[in-house]
CSV table of C-alpha atoms and ligand atoms in Angstrom, one decimal:
chain,number,residue,atom,x,y,z
A,1,MET,CA,-116.9,-129.4,-173.6
A,2,THR,CA,-118.0,-128.6,-169.9
A,3,ALA,CA,-118.5,-125.0,-169.2
A,4,PRO,CA,-116.0,-123.4,-167.0
A,5,VAL,CA,-116.9,-123.5,-163.1
A,6,GLU,CA,-118.1,-119.5,-161.8
A,7,HIS,CA,-117.2,-118.8,-158.3
A,8,CYS,CA,-118.7,-115.5,-156.9
A,9,VAL,CA,-118.5,-113.8,-153.7
A,10,LYS,CA,-119.9,-111.0,-152.4
A,11,VAL,CA,-118.6,-107.8,-150.7
A,12,SER,CA,-121.6,-107.2,-148.6
A,13,LEU,CA,-121.2,-103.2,-147.8
A,14,ALA,CA,-125.1,-102.2,-147.7
A,15,GLU,CA,-125.9,-99.6,-150.4
A,16,ARG,CA,-122.3,-100.2,-151.7
A,17,SER,CA,-121.8,-104.0,-152.1
A,18,TYR,CA,-120.7,-105.9,-155.2
A,19,ASP,CA,-120.1,-109.1,-156.1
A,20,ILE,CA,-116.8,-110.5,-157.3
A,21,LEU,CA,-117.2,-112.8,-160.1
A,22,ILE,CA,-114.4,-115.5,-160.8
A,23,ARG,CA,-114.5,-117.7,-164.1
A,24,SER,CA,-112.3,-118.4,-167.9
A,25,GLY,CA,-113.0,-116.2,-170.6
A,26,LEU,CA,-114.9,-113.6,-168.6
A,27,ARG,CA,-112.7,-111.2,-170.3
A,28,GLY,CA,-114.8,-111.7,-173.4
A,29,GLU,CA,-118.5,-110.6,-171.6
A,30,VAL,CA,-117.7,-107.5,-170.0
A,31,GLY,CA,-120.1,-105.8,-172.0
A,32,ARG,CA,-122.8,-108.3,-171.0
A,33,CYS,CA,-122.3,-108.1,-167.2
A,34,LEU,CA,-122.4,-104.2,-167.2
A,35,ARG,CA,-125.9,-104.4,-168.5
A,36,GLY,CA,-127.0,-107.0,-166.2
A,37,LEU,CA,-126.3,-104.1,-163.7
A,38,GLY,CA,-128.0,-101.7,-165.7
A,39,PHE,CA,-125.1,-99.2,-167.1
A,40,SER,CA,-126.5,-97.3,-169.5
A,41,GLY,CA,-123.8,-94.5,-170.5
A,42,LYS,CA,-120.6,-94.4,-171.9
A,43,VAL,CA,-117.6,-96.6,-170.9
A,44,ALA,CA,-114.0,-96.0,-171.0
A,45,VAL,CA,-111.4,-98.9,-170.6
A,46,VAL,CA,-108.5,-97.9,-168.6
A,47,THR,CA,-105.4,-100.1,-169.9
A,48,SER,CA,-101.7,-100.1,-170.0
A,49,PRO,CA,-99.8,-101.2,-173.3
A,50,ALA,CA,-98.9,-104.5,-172.4
A,51,ILE,CA,-102.3,-105.5,-171.5
A,52,ARG,CA,-104.0,-103.5,-174.4
A,53,ARG,CA,-102.1,-105.7,-176.9
A,54,LEU,CA,-103.1,-108.9,-174.5
A,55,TYR,CA,-106.5,-108.4,-173.4
A,56,ALA,CA,-108.2,-104.7,-174.6
A,57,PRO,CA,-109.6,-106.8,-177.8
A,58,ALA,CA,-112.0,-109.1,-176.1
A,59,VAL,CA,-112.9,-106.6,-173.5
A,60,ILE,CA,-113.8,-103.6,-175.9
A,61,ARG,CA,-115.4,-106.1,-178.6
A,62,SER,CA,-117.6,-107.3,-175.6
A,63,LEU,CA,-118.7,-103.4,-174.7
A,64,ARG,CA,-119.4,-103.0,-178.4
A,65,GLN,CA,-121.7,-106.2,-178.6
A,66,ALA,CA,-123.4,-105.1,-175.8
A,67,GLY,CA,-124.1,-101.9,-177.2
A,68,TYR,CA,-121.8,-99.5,-175.0
A,69,GLU,CA,-120.3,-96.4,-176.8
A,70,THR,CA,-116.8,-97.0,-175.7
A,71,ARG,CA,-113.3,-95.5,-175.9
A,72,SER,CA,-109.9,-96.7,-174.2
A,73,ILE,CA,-107.7,-94.5,-172.7
A,74,LEU,CA,-103.9,-95.6,-171.9
A,75,ILE,CA,-101.4,-94.7,-168.9
A,76,PRO,CA,-97.8,-96.3,-168.5
A,77,ASP,CA,-97.3,-100.0,-167.3
A,78,GLY,CA,-95.7,-100.3,-163.8
A,79,GLU,CA,-95.8,-97.7,-160.8
A,80,ARG,CA,-94.4,-95.0,-162.5
A,81,ALA,CA,-98.1,-94.2,-163.6
A,82,LYS,CA,-99.0,-93.7,-160.1
A,83,THR,CA,-99.0,-90.0,-160.4
A,84,LEU,CA,-101.5,-87.3,-160.5
A,85,ARG,CA,-100.0,-86.8,-163.3
A,86,TRP,CA,-102.0,-89.6,-165.1
A,87,VAL,CA,-105.1,-89.4,-162.8
A,88,SER,CA,-105.2,-85.4,-164.5
A,89,ALA,CA,-104.7,-87.3,-168.1
A,90,ILE,CA,-107.9,-89.6,-166.9
A,91,LEU,CA,-109.9,-86.8,-166.1
A,92,ASP,CA,-109.3,-84.9,-169.2
A,93,GLU,CA,-110.4,-87.2,-171.5
A,94,LEU,CA,-113.4,-87.6,-169.7
A,95,ALA,CA,-114.2,-84.2,-169.7
A,96,THR,CA,-113.3,-83.8,-173.5
A,97,ALA,CA,-115.8,-86.7,-174.3
A,98,ARG,CA,-118.1,-85.6,-172.2
A,99,PHE,CA,-118.4,-88.2,-169.9
A,100,GLU,CA,-121.3,-87.7,-166.6
A,101,ARG,CA,-122.4,-89.3,-164.0
A,102,GLY,CA,-123.6,-92.1,-165.5
A,103,SER,CA,-120.6,-92.8,-167.5
A,104,VAL,CA,-118.7,-96.0,-166.0
A,105,LEU,CA,-114.9,-96.7,-166.2
A,106,VAL,CA,-113.3,-100.1,-166.7
A,107,ALA,CA,-110.1,-100.9,-164.7
A,108,LEU,CA,-108.2,-103.6,-167.0
A,109,GLY,CA,-104.6,-104.6,-165.6
A,110,GLY,CA,-103.0,-104.9,-162.5
A,111,GLY,CA,-102.8,-103.0,-159.1
A,112,VAL,CA,-101.5,-100.3,-160.8
A,113,VAL,CA,-104.2,-99.4,-163.7
A,114,GLY,CA,-106.8,-100.4,-161.0
A,115,ASP,CA,-105.7,-97.9,-158.3
A,116,VAL,CA,-105.1,-94.8,-160.9
A,117,THR,CA,-108.3,-96.0,-162.5
A,118,GLY,CA,-110.2,-96.2,-159.4
A,119,PHE,CA,-109.3,-93.0,-157.9
A,120,ALA,CA,-109.8,-91.5,-161.1
A,121,ALA,CA,-113.3,-92.6,-160.7
A,122,ALA,CA,-113.5,-91.4,-157.2
A,123,ILE,CA,-113.3,-88.2,-158.0
A,124,PHE,CA,-115.0,-87.5,-161.2
A,125,ALA,CA,-118.2,-85.5,-161.4
A,126,ARG,CA,-117.6,-86.3,-157.6
A,127,GLY,CA,-117.8,-90.2,-157.9
A,128,ILE,CA,-118.4,-92.1,-161.1
A,129,PRO,CA,-118.5,-96.4,-161.0
A,130,CYS,CA,-115.8,-98.2,-161.6
A,131,VAL,CA,-115.6,-102.1,-162.7
A,132,GLN,CA,-112.4,-104.0,-162.1
A,133,VAL,CA,-111.3,-106.4,-164.4
A,134,PRO,CA,-107.6,-107.4,-162.8
A,135,THR,CA,-105.2,-109.1,-164.9
A,136,THR,CA,-102.1,-110.2,-162.2
A,137,LEU,CA,-102.2,-112.3,-159.1
A,138,VAL,CA,-101.6,-109.4,-157.0
A,139,ALA,CA,-104.7,-107.5,-158.4
A,140,GLN,CA,-107.0,-110.3,-158.6
A,141,VAL,CA,-106.9,-111.6,-154.8
A,142,ASP,CA,-105.8,-108.2,-153.5
A,143,SER,CA,-106.0,-104.6,-154.8
A,144,SER,CA,-109.5,-104.6,-157.1
A,145,VAL,CA,-111.2,-105.9,-154.1
A,146,GLY,CA,-112.1,-103.3,-151.1
A,147,GLY,CA,-112.1,-99.8,-152.5
A,148,LYS,CA,-108.7,-98.8,-151.9
A,149,THR,CA,-107.7,-96.3,-154.9
A,150,ALA,CA,-104.3,-94.1,-154.3
A,151,VAL,CA,-101.4,-92.6,-156.5
A,152,ASN,CA,-98.0,-91.9,-155.0
A,153,HIS,CA,-96.7,-88.8,-153.7
A,154,ALA,CA,-92.9,-87.8,-153.4
A,155,LEU,CA,-93.0,-88.4,-150.0
A,156,GLY,CA,-95.1,-91.7,-149.8
A,157,LYS,CA,-97.0,-94.2,-151.2
A,158,ASN,CA,-100.7,-94.3,-151.8
A,159,LEU,CA,-100.5,-91.1,-150.0
A,160,ILE,CA,-103.0,-89.4,-152.6
A,161,GLY,CA,-106.3,-91.7,-152.8
A,162,ALA,CA,-109.9,-92.0,-151.7
A,163,PHE,CA,-111.9,-95.2,-150.6
A,164,HIS,CA,-114.4,-95.7,-153.4
A,165,GLN,CA,-115.8,-99.1,-154.1
A,166,PRO,CA,-115.9,-100.8,-157.4
A,167,ARG,CA,-119.7,-101.7,-158.3
A,168,LEU,CA,-118.2,-105.2,-160.0
A,169,VAL,CA,-114.9,-106.7,-160.2
A,170,LEU,CA,-114.8,-109.5,-163.0
A,171,ILE,CA,-111.9,-112.2,-162.4
A,172,ASP,CA,-110.5,-113.9,-165.7
A,173,PRO,CA,-107.7,-116.5,-164.1
A,174,GLU,CA,-106.8,-117.2,-168.0
A,175,THR,CA,-105.5,-114.0,-167.9
A,176,LEU,CA,-102.7,-115.3,-165.7
A,177,ASN,CA,-101.0,-117.1,-167.7
A,178,THR,CA,-99.0,-114.4,-169.5
A,179,LEU,CA,-98.0,-112.8,-166.3
A,180,PRO,CA,-94.5,-112.9,-166.2
A,181,THR,CA,-92.7,-115.5,-163.4
A,182,THR,CA,-91.5,-112.8,-161.1
A,183,GLU,CA,-95.0,-111.0,-161.3
A,184,TRP,CA,-96.8,-114.0,-160.4
A,185,ILE,CA,-94.4,-115.6,-157.9
A,186,ALA,CA,-94.7,-111.9,-156.1
A,187,GLY,CA,-98.3,-112.5,-156.3
A,188,LEU,CA,-98.3,-115.7,-154.2
A,189,ALA,CA,-96.8,-113.4,-151.3
A,190,GLU,CA,-100.4,-112.0,-150.7
A,191,VAL,CA,-102.0,-115.5,-151.0
A,192,ILE,CA,-99.7,-116.6,-148.1
A,193,LYS,CA,-100.7,-113.7,-146.5
A,194,TYR,CA,-103.8,-115.0,-145.9
A,195,GLY,CA,-103.6,-118.2,-144.8
A,196,MET,CA,-101.3,-116.3,-142.2
A,197,ILE,CA,-103.8,-113.6,-140.8
A,198,ALA,CA,-107.2,-115.7,-141.0
A,199,ASP,CA,-107.2,-119.5,-142.6
A,200,GLU,CA,-104.7,-122.3,-141.4
A,201,GLU,CA,-107.0,-124.5,-143.6
A,202,PHE,CA,-106.2,-122.4,-146.7
A,203,PHE,CA,-102.7,-122.2,-145.5
A,204,ALA,CA,-102.2,-126.0,-145.3
A,205,TYR,CA,-103.5,-126.0,-149.1
A,206,LEU,CA,-101.0,-124.0,-150.1
A,207,GLU,CA,-98.7,-125.8,-148.5
A,208,ARG,CA,-99.9,-128.9,-150.2
A,209,HIS,CA,-100.4,-127.6,-154.0
A,210,MET,CA,-97.2,-124.9,-154.2
A,211,VAL,CA,-95.8,-127.0,-156.6
A,212,ALA,CA,-98.9,-127.3,-158.6
A,213,LEU,CA,-99.4,-123.6,-157.7
A,214,ARG,CA,-95.6,-122.8,-159.1
A,215,LYS,CA,-96.8,-124.3,-162.7
A,216,ARG,CA,-99.9,-122.3,-162.8
A,217,GLU,CA,-102.4,-125.4,-162.9
A,218,ASP,CA,-106.0,-124.2,-163.3
A,219,GLY,CA,-107.7,-125.9,-160.1
A,220,PRO,CA,-105.7,-124.7,-157.4
A,221,VAL,CA,-105.3,-121.1,-159.3
A,222,ALA,CA,-109.1,-120.8,-159.2
A,223,HIS,CA,-109.1,-122.0,-155.6
A,224,VAL,CA,-106.2,-119.8,-154.3
A,225,VAL,CA,-108.0,-116.5,-156.3
A,226,THR,CA,-111.6,-117.8,-155.0
A,227,ARG,CA,-110.5,-118.1,-151.0
A,228,SER,CA,-108.2,-115.2,-151.0
A,229,CYS,CA,-111.4,-112.7,-152.5
A,230,GLN,CA,-114.1,-114.4,-149.8
A,231,ILE,CA,-110.9,-113.6,-146.9
A,232,LYS,CA,-110.3,-110.2,-148.4
A,233,ALA,CA,-114.7,-109.5,-148.7
A,234,ALA,CA,-115.0,-110.5,-145.1
A,235,VAL,CA,-112.3,-108.3,-143.7
A,236,VAL,CA,-113.8,-105.7,-145.7
A,237,ARG,CA,-117.3,-106.2,-144.9
A,238,GLU,CA,-116.0,-105.5,-141.0
A,239,ASP,CA,-114.3,-102.9,-141.3
A,240,GLU,CA,-114.4,-100.9,-145.0
A,241,ARG,CA,-112.1,-97.8,-143.6
A,242,GLU,CA,-109.5,-99.3,-141.9
A,243,SER,CA,-110.5,-98.3,-138.5
A,244,ASP,CA,-109.3,-100.9,-136.8
A,245,GLN,CA,-109.4,-105.1,-137.7
A,246,ARG,CA,-108.8,-104.4,-141.9
A,247,ARG,CA,-105.1,-103.4,-140.7
A,248,ILE,CA,-104.4,-107.5,-140.3
A,249,LEU,CA,-104.4,-106.8,-143.8
A,250,ASN,CA,-101.5,-105.2,-143.8
A,251,TYR,CA,-99.1,-108.3,-142.0
A,252,GLY,CA,-96.0,-108.1,-143.4
A,253,HIS,CA,-96.2,-104.8,-144.8
A,254,THR,CA,-95.1,-102.8,-142.2
A,255,VAL,CA,-91.3,-103.7,-142.9
A,256,GLY,CA,-91.9,-104.7,-146.4
A,257,HIS,CA,-93.4,-101.0,-147.5
A,258,ALA,CA,-89.9,-99.7,-145.8
A,259,LEU,CA,-88.2,-102.2,-147.7
A,260,GLU,CA,-89.6,-101.1,-150.8
A,261,SER,CA,-89.5,-97.1,-149.9
A,262,LEU,CA,-85.8,-98.0,-148.9
A,263,GLY,CA,-85.2,-99.4,-152.8
A,264,LYS,CA,-87.2,-96.4,-154.3
A,265,TYR,CA,-89.5,-98.9,-155.7
A,266,ARG,CA,-87.2,-100.5,-158.1
A,267,THR,CA,-85.4,-103.3,-156.4
A,268,LEU,CA,-88.2,-105.4,-154.7
A,269,LEU,CA,-91.6,-106.2,-156.5
A,270,HIS,CA,-94.1,-105.4,-153.8
A,271,GLY,CA,-95.1,-108.9,-153.0
A,272,GLU,CA,-91.7,-109.7,-152.3
A,273,ALA,CA,-91.1,-107.0,-149.8
A,274,VAL,CA,-94.4,-108.3,-148.4
A,275,ALA,CA,-92.6,-111.9,-148.0
A,276,ILE,CA,-89.6,-110.7,-146.7
A,277,GLY,CA,-92.0,-108.7,-144.1
A,278,MET,CA,-93.7,-111.7,-143.1
A,279,VAL,CA,-90.6,-113.6,-142.4
A,280,GLN,CA,-89.2,-110.8,-140.4
A,281,GLU,CA,-92.5,-109.6,-138.7
A,282,ALA,CA,-93.2,-113.5,-137.7
A,283,ASP,CA,-89.4,-113.3,-136.4
A,284,PHE,CA,-90.1,-110.2,-133.9
A,285,ALA,CA,-93.1,-111.9,-132.6
A,286,ARG,CA,-91.3,-115.4,-132.1
A,287,TYR,CA,-88.4,-113.1,-130.3
A,288,LEU,CA,-91.3,-111.0,-127.9
A,289,GLY,CA,-92.7,-114.8,-127.2
A,290,LEU,CA,-95.8,-114.4,-129.1
A,291,CYS,CA,-95.1,-116.9,-131.8
A,292,PRO,CA,-93.9,-120.3,-131.6
A,293,ASN,CA,-91.2,-121.2,-133.5
A,294,GLU,CA,-92.7,-123.9,-135.7
A,295,VAL,CA,-95.1,-121.8,-136.6
A,296,THR,CA,-92.5,-118.9,-138.2
A,297,ALA,CA,-90.4,-121.9,-139.2
A,298,ARG,CA,-93.7,-123.2,-141.0
A,299,GLN,CA,-94.4,-119.7,-142.8
A,300,HIS,CA,-90.6,-119.8,-143.7
A,301,ALA,CA,-90.7,-123.0,-145.5
A,302,LEU,CA,-93.7,-122.1,-147.7
A,303,VAL,CA,-92.1,-118.6,-148.6
A,304,ARG,CA,-89.1,-120.4,-149.9
A,305,GLU,CA,-91.1,-123.4,-151.7
A,306,ALA,CA,-93.0,-120.1,-153.4
A,307,GLY,CA,-89.7,-118.6,-154.7
A,308,LEU,CA,-90.0,-115.8,-152.8
A,309,PRO,CA,-87.3,-113.9,-150.7
A,310,ASP,CA,-86.7,-114.2,-147.6
A,311,THR,CA,-83.9,-112.2,-145.8
A,312,LEU,CA,-83.8,-108.1,-144.7
A,313,PRO,CA,-81.4,-106.7,-147.7
A,314,ARG,CA,-78.3,-105.1,-145.2
A,315,VAL,CA,-80.0,-102.1,-143.8
A,316,ARG,CA,-79.4,-99.8,-140.8
A,317,PHE,CA,-81.6,-99.9,-137.8
A,318,SER,CA,-81.9,-96.1,-138.3
A,319,GLU,CA,-82.6,-96.4,-141.7
A,320,LEU,CA,-85.4,-99.2,-141.7
A,321,TRP,CA,-87.4,-97.6,-138.7
A,322,GLY,CA,-87.0,-94.1,-140.3
A,323,ALA,CA,-88.6,-95.4,-143.3
A,324,MET,CA,-91.2,-97.1,-141.1
A,325,GLN,CA,-92.3,-93.9,-139.8
A,326,HIS,CA,-93.7,-92.9,-143.1
A,327,ASP,CA,-95.9,-95.6,-143.3
A,328,LYS,CA,-99.7,-95.0,-143.0
A,329,LYS,CA,-99.8,-97.5,-140.3
A,330,VAL,CA,-98.3,-94.7,-137.9
A,331,ALA,CA,-101.4,-93.3,-135.9
A,332,HIS,CA,-101.6,-90.7,-133.5
A,333,GLY,CA,-97.5,-90.9,-133.4
A,334,HIS,CA,-97.6,-94.7,-133.1
A,335,LEU,CA,-96.4,-97.4,-135.3
A,336,TYR,CA,-98.7,-100.5,-135.4
A,337,CYS,CA,-97.4,-104.0,-136.6
A,338,VAL,CA,-99.4,-107.0,-137.1
A,339,LEU,CA,-98.0,-109.9,-135.2
A,340,PRO,CA,-98.6,-113.8,-136.0
A,341,GLU,CA,-99.5,-116.0,-132.7
A,342,ARG,CA,-99.6,-119.3,-134.5
A,343,VAL,CA,-101.0,-120.0,-138.4
A,344,GLY,CA,-104.6,-118.4,-139.1
A,345,ARG,CA,-104.2,-116.2,-136.5
A,346,VAL,CA,-102.6,-112.6,-136.4
A,347,VAL,CA,-103.1,-109.5,-133.5
A,348,ILE,CA,-102.6,-105.8,-133.7
A,349,ARG,CA,-99.7,-104.2,-131.2
A,350,PRO,CA,-97.9,-100.5,-131.2
A,351,LEU,CA,-94.3,-101.2,-132.2
A,352,GLU,CA,-91.6,-100.3,-129.2
A,353,PRO,CA,-88.7,-98.9,-130.6
A,354,SER,CA,-86.2,-100.1,-128.1
A,355,THR,CA,-88.1,-103.4,-128.2
A,356,PHE,CA,-87.7,-103.7,-132.1
A,357,LYS,CA,-84.1,-102.6,-132.1
A,358,ARG,CA,-83.1,-105.2,-129.4
A,359,TRP,CA,-84.7,-107.8,-132.0
A,360,PHE,CA,-82.8,-105.9,-135.1
A,361,ALA,CA,-79.8,-106.6,-133.2
A,362,SER,CA,-80.2,-109.9,-132.0
A,363,ARG,CA,-80.3,-111.1,-135.5
A,364,GLY,CA,-76.8,-110.6,-136.1
A,365,ASP,CA,-75.3,-110.5,-139.6
A,366,LYS,CA,-78.6,-112.4,-141.3
A,367,GLN,CA,-78.9,-109.6,-144.0
A,368,GLU,CA,-78.2,-109.7,-147.5
A,369,ARG,CA,-77.1,-107.3,-150.0
A,370,ARG,CA,-77.8,-103.1,-149.3
A,371,PRO,CA,-82.1,-102.4,-150.5
A,372,GLY,CA,-80.8,-100.3,-153.4
A,373,SER,CA,-79.2,-103.2,-155.3
A,374,ARG,CA,-81.8,-105.9,-157.2
A,375,HIS,CA,-82.6,-108.6,-154.0
A,376,VAL,CA,-82.0,-112.0,-155.4
A,377,ALA,CA,-79.8,-114.0,-153.4
A,378,SER,CA,-82.3,-116.0,-151.3
A,379,ARG,CA,-84.9,-116.3,-154.0
A,380,PRO,CA,-84.5,-119.8,-154.8
A,381,LYS,CA,-84.8,-120.9,-158.7
A,382,ALA,CA,-88.1,-120.1,-160.6
B,1,NAD,P1,-98.5,-103.8,-162.2
B,1,NAD,O1,-100.0,-103.2,-162.1
B,1,NAD,O2,-97.4,-102.8,-162.0
B,1,NAD,O3,-98.2,-105.1,-162.9
B,1,NAD,C1,-97.2,-105.8,-163.0
B,1,NAD,C2,-96.6,-105.9,-164.4
B,1,NAD,O4,-97.6,-106.7,-164.7
B,1,NAD,C3,-96.8,-104.6,-165.2
B,1,NAD,O5,-95.6,-104.2,-166.2
B,1,NAD,C4,-98.1,-104.9,-166.6
B,1,NAD,O6,-98.2,-104.2,-167.5
B,1,NAD,C5,-98.0,-106.2,-166.3
B,1,NAD,N1,-99.0,-107.2,-166.3
B,1,NAD,C6,-100.4,-107.2,-165.7
B,1,NAD,N2,-101.3,-108.1,-166.0
B,1,NAD,C7,-100.6,-108.9,-166.8
B,1,NAD,C8,-100.9,-110.1,-167.4
B,1,NAD,N3,-101.8,-110.8,-167.3
B,1,NAD,N4,-99.9,-110.5,-168.2
B,1,NAD,C9,-98.7,-110.2,-168.9
B,1,NAD,N5,-98.6,-108.7,-168.1
B,1,NAD,C10,-99.6,-108.4,-167.4
B,1,NAD,O7,-98.3,-104.9,-160.4
B,1,NAD,P2,-99.9,-105.1,-159.4
B,1,NAD,O8,-98.2,-106.3,-158.4
B,1,NAD,O9,-100.6,-105.7,-160.2
B,1,NAD,O10,-99.9,-104.4,-158.7
B,1,NAD,C11,-99.0,-103.6,-158.0
B,1,NAD,C12,-99.5,-102.9,-157.1
B,1,NAD,O11,-100.8,-102.7,-156.3
B,1,NAD,C13,-98.5,-101.3,-156.5
B,1,NAD,O12,-98.8,-99.9,-156.8
B,1,NAD,C14,-99.8,-101.3,-155.0
B,1,NAD,O13,-99.8,-100.5,-154.2
B,1,NAD,C15,-100.9,-101.7,-155.6
B,1,NAD,N6,-101.9,-102.3,-154.6
B,1,NAD,C16,-103.0,-102.1,-154.4
B,1,NAD,C17,-103.4,-102.5,-153.4
B,1,NAD,C18,-105.0,-101.9,-152.9
B,1,NAD,O14,-105.7,-102.6,-152.2
B,1,NAD,N7,-105.9,-100.9,-153.5
B,1,NAD,C19,-103.6,-103.9,-152.7
B,1,NAD,C20,-102.2,-104.4,-153.1
B,1,NAD,C21,-101.5,-103.6,-154.4
B,2,LIG,N1,-104.1,-104.3,-149.7
B,2,LIG,C1,-104.7,-103.7,-147.8
B,2,LIG,C2,-106.1,-103.6,-147.9
B,2,LIG,O1,-106.7,-103.1,-149.0
B,2,LIG,O2,-106.6,-103.0,-146.6
């Protein structure tokens, strides 16, 4: 039997630099990898019930074999865990177990576990190391990399948070095999986003391999995870704190976040909202004369091929615009939008309300059900 191929992507941020290791079976080597970084303190594995059943035993065994004193901390599955209350619960456990500066938090799970654990690590004892072990496609290609950590506030998603880079990201693509189909497909939206914002060749690869990706074939999955991490690492290296170019990672998110919030985070998965956002924002770019028809059509075809929704739910302009104003992308009263010029290249532009309203009206009735109802009508069969 040949050893599985390992890919290593470096996130170069001076003293905050770290590696992203990608290899099947890596979940059983977390302990060895932590030793490799020289960590000697206690380790807490933060996870949620679904992941604990599937993957915590291998991770905890590896930590104990490497000689670590280990405990696990459980938070609920899904977005409802992204609250200060659950951060506080983690901090209580750490304080009670006398964790200190040299102790380590391991985030084992999807983007929710990663964001909550990362934030707890950012504030406990003014910052302790965090190692991300992401288990969803969204987390492996996006949330585990780049150091954004956060929980939600009643008035806004991810409103309370900190930049806290992980010390290591360990990606085991095998864990993706147990992901529910809708979660898998939602993750493909973030992958398509990387092709649109930065790499036409990668986009063309996705066009050629979407059938294999829908079937989660090992080779294409490892390739898209690795290439996505490379693109994200390059963007974060240039603009860690999102003062400028990192904003391109928000392509599809201006409309997407607004739809998520209008649906109270229950009607669309994050990736589904981003897919609709990318299709709509590209159509807006076409309306402005920034983006040729062939480009919007090509993106639209790939989004549909992935099985993602593409159509704006039925919503009034005032509702959509109002929800967009709560976005963190509003700066000095201006809302910015990331717009494609061609596949692999986007620009950041202030969003003019009157122009956006004219585009919105020009769309006629190409809309579906209200965002409060589960959005399924335009999602092709999985
Ligand atoms: P999630 O963490 O809620 O996971 C989705 C579901 O899949 C959960 O029910 C989870 O228990 C389950 N699950 C996870 N791994 C599994 C596996 N291997 N097998 C079976 N089930 C599994 O959702 P997500 O899409 O991973 O992350 C979304 C969150 O990430 C949002 O809160 C979003 O704001 C955040 N996010 C953060 C960043 C960032 O840069 N920090 C980027 C993108 C998204
Ligand atoms: N997910 C967007 C970012 O990390 O900046």
